[in-house]
Amino acid sequence: MRLRLANPIATAVWSTTTRRAYATSSSRVSLAYDLHEPAKPSSDAPAAIVFMHGLFGSKKNNRSISKALARDLGRPVYAVDLRNHGDSPHHHRHDYTAMADDVAGFIDEHKLHNTTLIGHSMGAKTAMTLALQSPDLIDNIVSVDNAPIDAALLSSFGKYVQGMKRIEEAGVTKQAEADAILKDYEESLPVRQFLLGNLHRPAGEKTQKFKVPLRILGAALDNLGDFPFKDPGEVRFAKPTLFVRGTQSKYIPDEALPIIGQFFPRFELADIDAGHWVTSEKPEEFRQAVVEFLKPKL
C-alpha cells in the first residue's frame, strides 16, 4: 500500500448502537444505522464518520473496520444502510442523487458536524455526489475503488440478480439450498456468502427471501455505473479527498486520475494490492491508509 498526494496543487472498548429506519413522506428515506462509539473520544464533540457500503451490501459488512476506525481516531462511526439495502426502507427510485440526499438528511437528522464520508463502490459514488452537491455538509471524503466517471458495472451484477430471483422462486428454506442455486451464477464462495447475507426469513413465513428489492435494483443496474456530474468546470469539492484503489480492479484506471483531479483538486491516492473488495481483502492496509489520511496533521 502506498499513500501519495496525487495532485499537489490541487485495544480499546467501544459501544455499538443499532437503529432501524422509517420511510419519510418525501422521496428521502431515513437510513438505518449502527453507531460505533469510541471509548476515548478525540474531543468533547468529535467529528463524525459516515460509512457507506456497496451494491448488495449493508452496514454489517463494515462492522469490524468501523469499530477499528472509531478506536484509532476517537471518532463516532455511523455505518448506514443505503436505501433498498439492509434495514433501510425500499423506494422505487435508486440513483446517486437520491442516495446522496438520504445521507444529507441523515447528517441533518443526527446533527453531525465536520463529517467525513467513507464509501465503497456504490457508496463511493454516493459520497462523491453529496460532496459535490453539498460541500458545506462535508469536511472530507474517502472514496473506495470508484471514480467520478461513467463506467459500466461488471456484468456479474446482472447475473447475481438473476440468481437471487431464481432462489426466491425456488422457495428455499435453508441457506445451503440457496448456495447450491447461486453456484450456477458465481463460482467464488466468498462472493456467494456476501450475496446470501441478504437472505432472511420474514415473520410468519417458512421460506427465505432477500431483504433487497431485486426488481428495483435490477432495473437500476444500467444507471449505477454513471456519475451524475459531467463537467468539473461547473462544480468541484475543494476539500481533502482520499481515493483508495484496488490495483487489481478496473474501477479507477490511470486514465481517470486527471478527471478526479478536476473534480477533487486536493485528492490523494492510496494503492492497495487488492481487487474491488478492498475493505474485506486487505482490511489492515485499508485501515492504515484511512487513519493516515484522517489523523490530525501536525
Coordinates of C-alpha atoms in Angstrom, one line a residue:
M1 CA 0.0 0.0 0.0
R2 CA 1.3 3.5 -0.8
L3 CA -0.3 6.8 0.0
R4 CA 0.7 9.8 -2.0
L5 CA -0.5 13.3 -2.8
A6 CA -1.8 12.7 -6.3
N7 CA -2.4 16.3 -7.1
P8 CA -0.1 18.7 -5.2
I9 CA -1.9 21.8 -6.4
A10 CA -5.0 20.7 -6.0
T11 CA -7.1 -2.3 22.4
A12 CA -9.8 -0.2 23.4
V13 CA -13.5 -0.8 24.2
W14 CA -16.3 0.8 22.2
S15 CA -20.0 0.7 22.2
T16 CA -22.3 0.0 19.2
T17 CA -25.9 1.2 18.8
T18 CA -28.2 -0.1 16.1
R19 CA -31.1 1.9 14.8
R20 CA -33.7 0.8 12.2
A21 CA -35.3 3.3 10.0
Y22 CA -38.6 4.5 8.6
A23 CA -39.8 5.9 5.3
T24 CA -40.4 9.6 5.1
S25 CA -43.3 11.3 3.3
S26 CA -40.9 12.7 0.6
S27 CA -38.6 10.8 -1.7
R28 CA -35.9 11.0 1.0
V29 CA -35.8 8.0 3.3
S30 CA -34.4 7.7 6.9
L31 CA -31.4 5.4 7.0
A32 CA -30.9 2.5 9.4
Y33 CA -27.5 2.5 11.0
D34 CA -25.1 1.1 13.5
L35 CA -23.3 3.6 15.7
H36 CA -19.8 2.7 16.8
E37 CA -18.7 5.0 19.6
P38 CA -15.1 5.4 20.7
A39 CA -14.0 4.5 24.2
K40 CA -11.8 7.6 24.2
P41 CA -13.3 10.4 22.1
S42 CA -10.8 12.7 20.5
S43 CA -12.7 15.8 21.8
D44 CA -15.8 16.8 23.7
A45 CA -17.7 16.6 20.3
P46 CA -15.6 14.5 17.9
A47 CA -16.4 14.9 14.2
A48 CA -18.5 12.0 12.9
I49 CA -17.7 9.5 10.2
V50 CA -20.5 8.1 7.9
F51 CA -19.6 4.8 6.3
M52 CA -21.5 3.6 3.2
H53 CA -21.4 0.1 1.7
G54 CA -21.6 -1.0 -1.9
L55 CA -24.3 -2.7 -4.0
F56 CA -25.9 -5.7 -2.3
G57 CA -24.0 -4.8 0.9
S58 CA -25.2 -3.5 4.3
K59 CA -24.0 -1.8 7.4
K60 CA -22.9 -5.2 8.9
N61 CA -20.3 -5.6 6.2
N62 CA -18.4 -2.6 7.7
R63 CA -18.8 -3.5 11.3
S64 CA -15.2 -4.5 12.0
I65 CA -13.5 -1.7 10.2
S66 CA -15.9 0.8 11.7
K67 CA -15.0 -0.3 15.2
A68 CA -11.3 -0.1 14.3
L69 CA -11.6 3.4 13.0
A70 CA -13.7 4.6 16.0
R71 CA -10.9 3.2 18.2
D72 CA -8.0 4.6 16.3
L73 CA -9.4 8.0 15.5
G74 CA -11.5 8.6 18.6
R75 CA -14.5 9.5 16.4
P76 CA -18.0 8.0 16.2
V77 CA -18.6 6.0 13.1
Y78 CA -22.1 5.7 11.7
A79 CA -22.3 2.6 9.4
V80 CA -25.5 3.2 7.4
D81 CA -27.8 1.0 5.2
L82 CA -28.4 2.9 2.0
R83 CA -31.9 2.9 0.6
N84 CA -33.1 -0.5 -0.7
H85 CA -30.4 -2.3 1.4
G86 CA -30.3 -3.8 4.8
D87 CA -32.8 -2.4 7.2
S88 CA -33.5 0.8 5.4
P89 CA -36.7 1.5 3.5
H90 CA -37.3 0.5 -0.1
H91 CA -38.0 3.1 -2.7
H92 CA -38.7 2.8 -6.4
R93 CA -36.0 5.4 -7.2
H94 CA -32.4 4.2 -6.8
D95 CA -29.8 6.6 -8.1
Y96 CA -26.9 8.5 -6.7
T97 CA -28.7 11.9 -6.4
A98 CA -31.4 10.2 -4.3
M99 CA -28.9 8.3 -2.2
A100 CA -26.8 11.4 -1.6
D101 CA -30.0 13.3 -0.5
D102 CA -30.7 10.5 2.0
V103 CA -27.3 10.9 3.5
A104 CA -27.7 14.6 3.6
G105 CA -30.9 14.0 5.6
F106 CA -29.1 11.6 7.9
I107 CA -26.4 14.2 8.7
D108 CA -29.1 16.8 9.4
E109 CA -31.2 14.4 11.4
H110 CA -28.3 13.4 13.7
K111 CA -26.9 17.0 13.8
L112 CA -23.5 15.8 12.7
H113 CA -20.6 18.2 12.1
N114 CA -17.3 18.2 10.4
T115 CA -18.4 15.0 8.8
T116 CA -16.2 12.5 6.9
L117 CA -17.8 10.3 4.3
I118 CA -16.4 6.9 3.6
G119 CA -18.0 4.9 0.8
H120 CA -17.1 1.7 -1.1
S121 CA -18.2 1.2 -4.7
M122 CA -21.8 2.4 -4.9
G123 CA -21.2 4.1 -1.6
A124 CA -18.2 5.8 -3.0
K125 CA -20.2 7.4 -5.8
T126 CA -22.8 8.4 -3.3
A127 CA -20.1 10.1 -1.2
M128 CA -18.7 11.9 -4.2
T129 CA -22.1 13.1 -5.3
L130 CA -23.0 14.5 -1.9
A131 CA -19.6 16.2 -1.6
L132 CA -20.1 17.9 -4.9
Q133 CA -23.7 19.0 -4.4
S134 CA -23.5 20.0 -0.8
P135 CA -19.8 20.7 0.1
D136 CA -20.7 22.7 3.2
L137 CA -22.0 19.5 4.8
I138 CA -18.8 17.6 4.4
D139 CA -15.2 18.0 5.7
N140 CA -13.6 15.3 3.6
I141 CA -14.3 12.0 1.9
V142 CA -12.7 8.6 1.3
S143 CA -13.8 7.0 -2.0
V144 CA -13.0 3.3 -2.1
D145 CA -12.5 1.8 -5.5
N146 CA -14.7 4.1 -7.6
A147 CA -14.2 7.2 -9.6
P148 CA -16.4 10.2 -10.8
I149 CA -16.8 8.8 -14.3
D150 CA -19.4 6.9 -16.3
A151 CA -18.3 3.3 -16.4
A152 CA -20.3 0.1 -16.9
L153 CA -20.8 -2.2 -14.0
L154 CA -19.3 -5.6 -14.1
S155 CA -21.7 -7.9 -16.0
S156 CA -21.7 -10.2 -13.0
F157 CA -24.1 -7.9 -11.1
G158 CA -26.8 -8.7 -13.6
K159 CA -26.1 -12.4 -13.2
Y160 CA -26.4 -12.0 -9.4
V161 CA -29.9 -10.5 -9.7
Q162 CA -30.9 -13.4 -11.9
G163 CA -29.6 -16.0 -9.5
M164 CA -31.2 -14.3 -6.5
K165 CA -34.6 -14.1 -8.2
R166 CA -34.2 -17.8 -9.0
I167 CA -33.6 -18.5 -5.3
E168 CA -36.7 -16.7 -4.3
E169 CA -38.8 -18.5 -6.9
A170 CA -37.5 -21.9 -5.6
G171 CA -38.8 -21.2 -2.1
V172 CA -35.7 -22.2 -0.3
T173 CA -35.8 -22.9 3.4
K174 CA -32.1 -23.3 4.1
Q175 CA -29.1 -21.2 3.0
A176 CA -27.4 -24.3 1.7
E177 CA -30.2 -24.7 -0.8
A178 CA -29.7 -21.1 -1.9
D179 CA -26.0 -21.5 -2.2
A180 CA -26.5 -24.6 -4.5
I181 CA -28.6 -22.5 -6.8
L182 CA -26.2 -19.5 -6.8
K183 CA -23.3 -21.7 -7.8
D184 CA -24.7 -21.6 -11.3
Y185 CA -24.1 -17.8 -11.3
E186 CA -21.0 -17.3 -9.2
E187 CA -18.0 -19.6 -8.6
S188 CA -16.5 -17.7 -5.7
L189 CA -17.7 -18.9 -2.3
P190 CA -16.9 -15.5 -0.5
V191 CA -18.9 -13.6 -3.1
R192 CA -21.8 -16.1 -2.7
Q193 CA -21.7 -15.7 1.0
F194 CA -21.7 -11.9 0.7
L195 CA -24.8 -12.0 -1.5
L196 CA -26.6 -14.6 0.7
G197 CA -26.0 -12.3 3.6
N198 CA -29.2 -10.6 2.3
L199 CA -31.3 -13.6 2.9
H200 CA -33.8 -13.7 5.8
R201 CA -37.0 -15.4 6.8
P202 CA -39.9 -12.9 7.1
A203 CA -42.0 -13.3 10.2
G204 CA -44.7 -16.0 9.7
E205 CA -43.2 -17.4 6.6
K206 CA -41.4 -20.7 6.0
T207 CA -39.3 -19.7 3.0
Q208 CA -36.4 -17.3 2.9
K209 CA -36.5 -14.0 1.0
F210 CA -33.9 -11.3 0.1
K211 CA -34.0 -8.1 2.1
V212 CA -33.0 -6.2 -1.0
P213 CA -35.8 -5.4 -3.6
L214 CA -34.5 -7.4 -6.6
R215 CA -36.8 -5.8 -9.1
I216 CA -35.9 -2.2 -8.1
L217 CA -32.1 -2.9 -8.0
G218 CA -32.2 -4.9 -11.2
A219 CA -33.9 -2.0 -13.0
A220 CA -31.3 0.4 -11.6
L221 CA -28.2 -1.5 -12.8
D222 CA -27.9 0.2 -16.1
N223 CA -27.6 3.6 -14.5
L224 CA -25.4 2.7 -11.4
G225 CA -22.3 2.9 -13.5
D226 CA -23.0 6.5 -14.3
F227 CA -21.9 9.6 -12.4
P228 CA -24.4 12.5 -12.1
F229 CA -21.9 15.3 -12.6
K230 CA -20.3 15.6 -16.0
D231 CA -18.5 18.9 -16.0
P232 CA -15.8 19.6 -13.4
G233 CA -15.7 23.2 -14.6
E234 CA -19.1 23.7 -13.0
V235 CA -18.6 22.0 -9.7
R236 CA -15.8 20.8 -7.5
F237 CA -15.0 19.7 -4.0
A238 CA -12.0 21.7 -2.8
K239 CA -11.5 19.9 0.5
P240 CA -9.3 16.9 1.2
T241 CA -10.2 13.6 -0.5
L242 CA -8.7 10.2 -0.4
F243 CA -9.2 7.7 -3.3
V244 CA -8.3 4.1 -2.3
R245 CA -7.7 2.0 -5.3
G246 CA -7.5 -1.8 -5.6
T247 CA -4.7 -2.3 -8.1
Q248 CA -6.3 -5.5 -9.4
S249 CA -9.6 -3.7 -10.0
K250 CA -10.7 -1.8 -13.1
Y251 CA -12.8 0.9 -11.4
I252 CA -10.1 3.6 -11.0
P253 CA -7.9 3.4 -14.2
D254 CA -4.9 5.7 -14.6
E255 CA -6.9 7.4 -17.3
A256 CA -9.4 8.6 -14.7
L257 CA -6.9 10.4 -12.5
P258 CA -7.0 13.7 -14.4
I259 CA -10.8 14.0 -14.1
I260 CA -10.5 13.0 -10.4
G261 CA -8.1 15.9 -10.0
Q262 CA -10.5 18.3 -11.7
F263 CA -13.5 17.4 -9.5
F264 CA -11.4 16.9 -6.4
P265 CA -8.2 19.1 -6.7
R266 CA -6.9 18.1 -3.2
F267 CA -7.1 14.4 -3.7
E268 CA -4.6 11.8 -2.5
L269 CA -4.3 8.3 -3.9
A270 CA -3.7 5.1 -1.9
D271 CA -2.9 2.0 -4.0
I272 CA -3.6 -1.3 -2.3
D273 CA -2.8 -4.7 -3.8
A274 CA -6.4 -6.0 -3.9
G275 CA -9.4 -6.4 -6.2
H276 CA -12.6 -4.4 -6.0
W277 CA -13.5 -5.6 -2.4
V278 CA -10.6 -3.7 -0.8
T279 CA -12.0 -3.4 2.7
S280 CA -12.6 -7.2 3.0
E281 CA -9.5 -8.4 1.1
K282 CA -6.9 -6.1 2.8
P283 CA -8.6 -4.6 5.9
E284 CA -5.4 -3.8 7.7
E285 CA -3.9 -1.9 4.7
F286 CA -7.2 -0.1 4.3
R287 CA -7.3 0.9 7.9
Q288 CA -3.8 2.2 7.8
A289 CA -4.5 4.3 4.7
V290 CA -7.6 5.9 6.2
V291 CA -6.1 6.6 9.6
E292 CA -3.1 8.2 7.9
F293 CA -5.4 10.4 5.9
L294 CA -7.7 11.4 8.7
K295 CA -5.4 11.7 11.7
P296 CA -4.7 15.3 12.7
K297 CA -1.9 16.9 10.8
L298 CA 0.8 18.5 12.9

